[in-house]
Amino acid sequence: MAAKVAYVAVENAILHFDHAFSYRIPEGMNVQPGCRVAIPFGRGNRKRQGIVLRIGEEQNADLKEICELLDHEPVLNDEMLRMCGFMKSHCFCTYYDAVRAMLPAGINYRLSFEYAVSGDLGDRFYDLPDEWRRIVTIIRSKNNKAERQVLLQELGLSDSSILDEMEEDGVLKKSDTALRKIGDKTIKMIRLSDESETLLHGMKLSQKQESVINLLSTVGSASVKEVCYYTGVTTSVPDTLVRKGIAVYFDDEVFRVPQYNASEKRDVTLTDEQQKAFDELSELYESDSPEVSLLYGITGSGKTSVFFKLIEKAVADDKDVIVMVPEIALTPQMIAMFRAHFGDKVAVFHSALSLGERLDEYKRVSRGIAKIAIGTRSAVFAPFNNLGLIIMDEEQEHTYKSESKPRFNAKELAKFRCSYHKALLLFSSATPSVETFYYANEGRYHKHTLTKRYGTATLPDVIIADMNEEIAIGNTGAYSNILLQNIEENLDTGRQSILLLNRRGYNSYVTCNSCREPLSCPNCSITLTYHSANNRLMCHYCGYSIPYQTQCPACGSHSLRLRGTGTQRAEVEIAEIFPQARILRMDTDTTMTRSSHEKKLTAFANGEYDILVGTQMVAKGLDFPNVTLVGVLNADHMLYLDDYRSFENTFSLLTQVVGRSGRGKNKGRAIIQTYTPENPIISLAAQQDYDAFYRSEIGIRKAMLYPPFAAICLVGFVGENAKLTERAAFLFTQQMTELLKNEFVDIPLRVLGPSQAAVFKVSNKYRYKLILKCRNDNRFRDMINRMLVQFSSIREFSSVTVYADMDPLNL
């Protein structure tokens, strides 16, 4: 007789051991695909967590049996289970890596052990060692149930050897348990019982009891807190009614909804050009097989208004919508606008939410309460069942790509979801990625163009300030004279300014005037950055920091000098020049606390500050009508990075930040400071001429065989031993070459390396890289997966981590 079997992907499985394992389903256990289970795994049958991928039948009676069903209903539907397979093959990760990325952290279980005291110890308790008695007392105080990690922490122990001894001696009992990180939030409710009418007949009640019963008869049910508030009684009155059987308590789930400032609801009116784009997109949205579209328009052209109207249409059709933005900083303005129109139908997804809020927003979406999900790249996993539209605003931004496992690109997952639901995927940008614009021009994507700024707003005038000339006249500060003049004029007229410097800290590096050595992090091959707020030198990679001192650790001389400018120094300098100015700084250091993005941007929008100094988080998507001046303090360091995207990223950032100026009724101005004013990228960004930039860049990409003319896969090697890591990189390349010669001769491939990574050491781990220019198809991915599985089984290199990353953020 065939046994009912679940095919389970197991948590923490290594890549060459990652596949669906067969487990027999116990009689009466309602296991479904998408549910999580606890299963015995490996030779020792240690309990592990897994996700059920599918259900089937097998004749084999020797299969291990599922221990426990962790979910009463599936946490992943058919679409998400299919996406697990898609991510496994495209992101070179395990099934459970994909599952972990999809689910909010608060819903995840961890398997652990619980300890309980074995029965009544009686007089034996007094014969136990002092430490054993202490442990028994602690466990009994916790209702005779204590989780191992909590117990060890309370006892101040690093391992559980003493607990194991007590278990062997029969004092304690140990059992497996599955613990969820965050529980559901509930509120204590009260209602009249089904027998209340019979029980109340002839019963004498106090005046306070009658007031509670009258309230519950009217409203049906209410929270105990509300009952006490509206009737003026204490909780003892409801307790008495429950004890008499007249009322009953029950728990009602409530959602932890993140709070954002609401904006005023405004009707969106489209211009003729916007209406044309909207009509074209509506036609695509209504078609049987919508395709990918690009909404391309200059900064301030009202792209948001166009896709807002499209969202209105989708919601009216009872379709679900995902709106993605690249930065947390952009969500408050977007959410305020959407909540004003759609109220509680809007859910929020980003990393600044608490675990409880993330869990409850996920549940509001999965239960159909919310119809629109707004957030950063994690919003692509919003568990909608009826998707009609996905929008990626500022689609060119690198933050849509994950740098940690699983290394997914939200664009690719959005395409997968839209294909599954036959939904429209809309990219929106003033500076689309070169790949996206190429596909739009080639007809693979639809293109809809906006050429004019919305309303009476016009593009700002742009001035390129040559900092070499400033040095020649003795100005060695961070600000050119022309920028200072314009800031002063803005302060006099009550208008606001934004200053961009894409480096945080006070000084970007420290060198010794005697030996010329820079101060570097001992754990990373990177220079330390000086932070004036805590007077420390800090590493932005591993977090290492030391107090600042003038003595050089290399030569002993007191000749250390701070060099370079970060946002902290820029803030201090401008405050010294304009002491009357109200200055706000926004960078990673000032936006660590919860809701800090929203609070700071709201304060700036309300006119509480005159000048906003910040990194790239102030450069994109923000709309402040009173900002009429933008200053870029240093355009050069972004241009000359060792990456084929450096020109594209610089052009995009400059264009975007210049576009923050003059979005209201007043004419805007932008000033770009540079030591290389002759660089054509700077002048093209000043002219906001994306088409000319694209024509130049696409020719270089084609000649050098970079995307979109080839895909790029980076194979990374990370280990604590530099020589072993290097040997692993070269052996991998050698084995891959043999595999290509024998089984994959048809794959077109260019191999660069292996070589040291640009930042060779991070957190005391050495890094090598192998760059592959390839065609990203099933054949290539099969080859890479074969290599990763084969190489991970070599014991000599068990301490070296090897990973593959398609479309890496940097090389």
mmCIF file of N, CA and C in Angstrom, residues 377 398-409 541 767 803 805 807-810:
data_model
loop_
_atom_site.group_PDB
_atom_site.id
_atom_site.type_symbol
_atom_site.label_atom_id
_atom_site.label_comp_id
_atom_site.label_asym_id
_atom_site.label_seq_id
_atom_site.Cartn_x
_atom_site.Cartn_y
_atom_site.Cartn_z
ATOM 1 N N ARG A 377 12.776 46.712 -1.629
ATOM 2 C CA ARG A 377 12.763 45.482 -2.445
ATOM 3 C C ARG A 377 12.009 44.321 -1.795
ATOM 4 N N HIS A 398 20.506 50.639 -7.494
ATOM 5 C CA HIS A 398 21.178 49.388 -7.132
ATOM 6 C C HIS A 398 20.551 48.717 -5.925
ATOM 7 N N THR A 399 19.774 49.443 -5.137
ATOM 8 C CA THR A 399 19.216 48.859 -3.909
ATOM 9 C C THR A 399 18.150 47.807 -4.196
ATOM 10 N N TYR A 400 17.688 47.690 -5.434
ATOM 11 C CA TYR A 400 16.757 46.611 -5.775
ATOM 12 C C TYR A 400 17.468 45.263 -5.860
ATOM 13 N N LYS A 401 18.793 45.276 -5.803
ATOM 14 C CA LYS A 401 19.579 44.041 -5.848
ATOM 15 C C LYS A 401 20.084 43.726 -4.446
ATOM 16 N N SER A 402 19.877 42.499 -4.002
ATOM 17 C CA SER A 402 20.348 42.086 -2.682
ATOM 18 C C SER A 402 21.814 41.672 -2.764
ATOM 19 N N GLU A 403 22.608 42.153 -1.800
ATOM 20 C CA GLU A 403 24.030 41.806 -1.754
ATOM 21 C C GLU A 403 24.303 40.598 -0.875
ATOM 22 N N SER A 404 23.307 40.163 -0.107
ATOM 23 C CA SER A 404 23.498 39.002 0.770
ATOM 24 C C SER A 404 22.603 37.857 0.306
ATOM 25 N N LYS A 405 22.924 36.676 0.759
ATOM 26 C CA LYS A 405 22.214 35.472 0.353
ATOM 27 C C LYS A 405 20.754 35.516 0.791
ATOM 28 N N PRO A 406 19.805 35.199 -0.087
ATOM 29 C CA PRO A 406 19.948 34.913 -1.516
ATOM 30 C C PRO A 406 20.113 36.204 -2.316
ATOM 31 N N ARG A 407 21.060 36.219 -3.249
ATOM 32 C CA ARG A 407 21.413 37.442 -3.980
ATOM 33 C C ARG A 407 20.436 37.657 -5.140
ATOM 34 N N PHE A 408 19.208 38.050 -4.787
ATOM 35 C CA PHE A 408 18.168 38.203 -5.808
ATOM 36 C C PHE A 408 18.101 39.637 -6.309
ATOM 37 N N ASN A 409 17.584 39.771 -7.518
ATOM 38 C CA ASN A 409 17.288 41.075 -8.087
ATOM 39 C C ASN A 409 15.776 41.220 -8.110
ATOM 40 N N TYR A 541 33.104 49.207 7.041
ATOM 41 C CA TYR A 541 32.856 47.829 6.621
ATOM 42 C C TYR A 541 32.552 46.920 7.809
ATOM 43 N N ARG A 767 39.323 37.932 0.174
ATOM 44 C CA ARG A 767 38.336 37.785 -0.898
ATOM 45 C C ARG A 767 39.008 37.745 -2.271
ATOM 46 N N TYR A 803 30.529 31.465 -3.672
ATOM 47 C CA TYR A 803 29.168 31.842 -4.065
ATOM 48 C C TYR A 803 29.189 32.417 -5.478
ATOM 49 N N ASP A 805 27.068 35.204 -8.054
ATOM 50 C CA ASP A 805 26.181 36.372 -8.004
ATOM 51 C C ASP A 805 25.955 36.880 -9.418
ATOM 52 N N ASP A 807 24.550 39.497 -12.079
ATOM 53 C CA ASP A 807 24.315 40.939 -12.099
ATOM 54 C C ASP A 807 24.772 41.584 -10.789
ATOM 55 N N PRO A 808 26.046 41.408 -10.408
ATOM 56 C CA PRO A 808 26.518 41.946 -9.122
ATOM 57 C C PRO A 808 26.493 43.465 -9.104
ATOM 58 N N LEU A 809 26.385 44.025 -7.900
ATOM 59 C CA LEU A 809 26.330 45.485 -7.762
ATOM 60 C C LEU A 809 27.647 46.129 -8.154
ATOM 61 N N ASN A 810 28.752 45.483 -7.816
ATOM 62 C CA ASN A 810 30.046 46.018 -8.213
ATOM 63 C C ASN A 810 30.995 44.861 -8.439
#
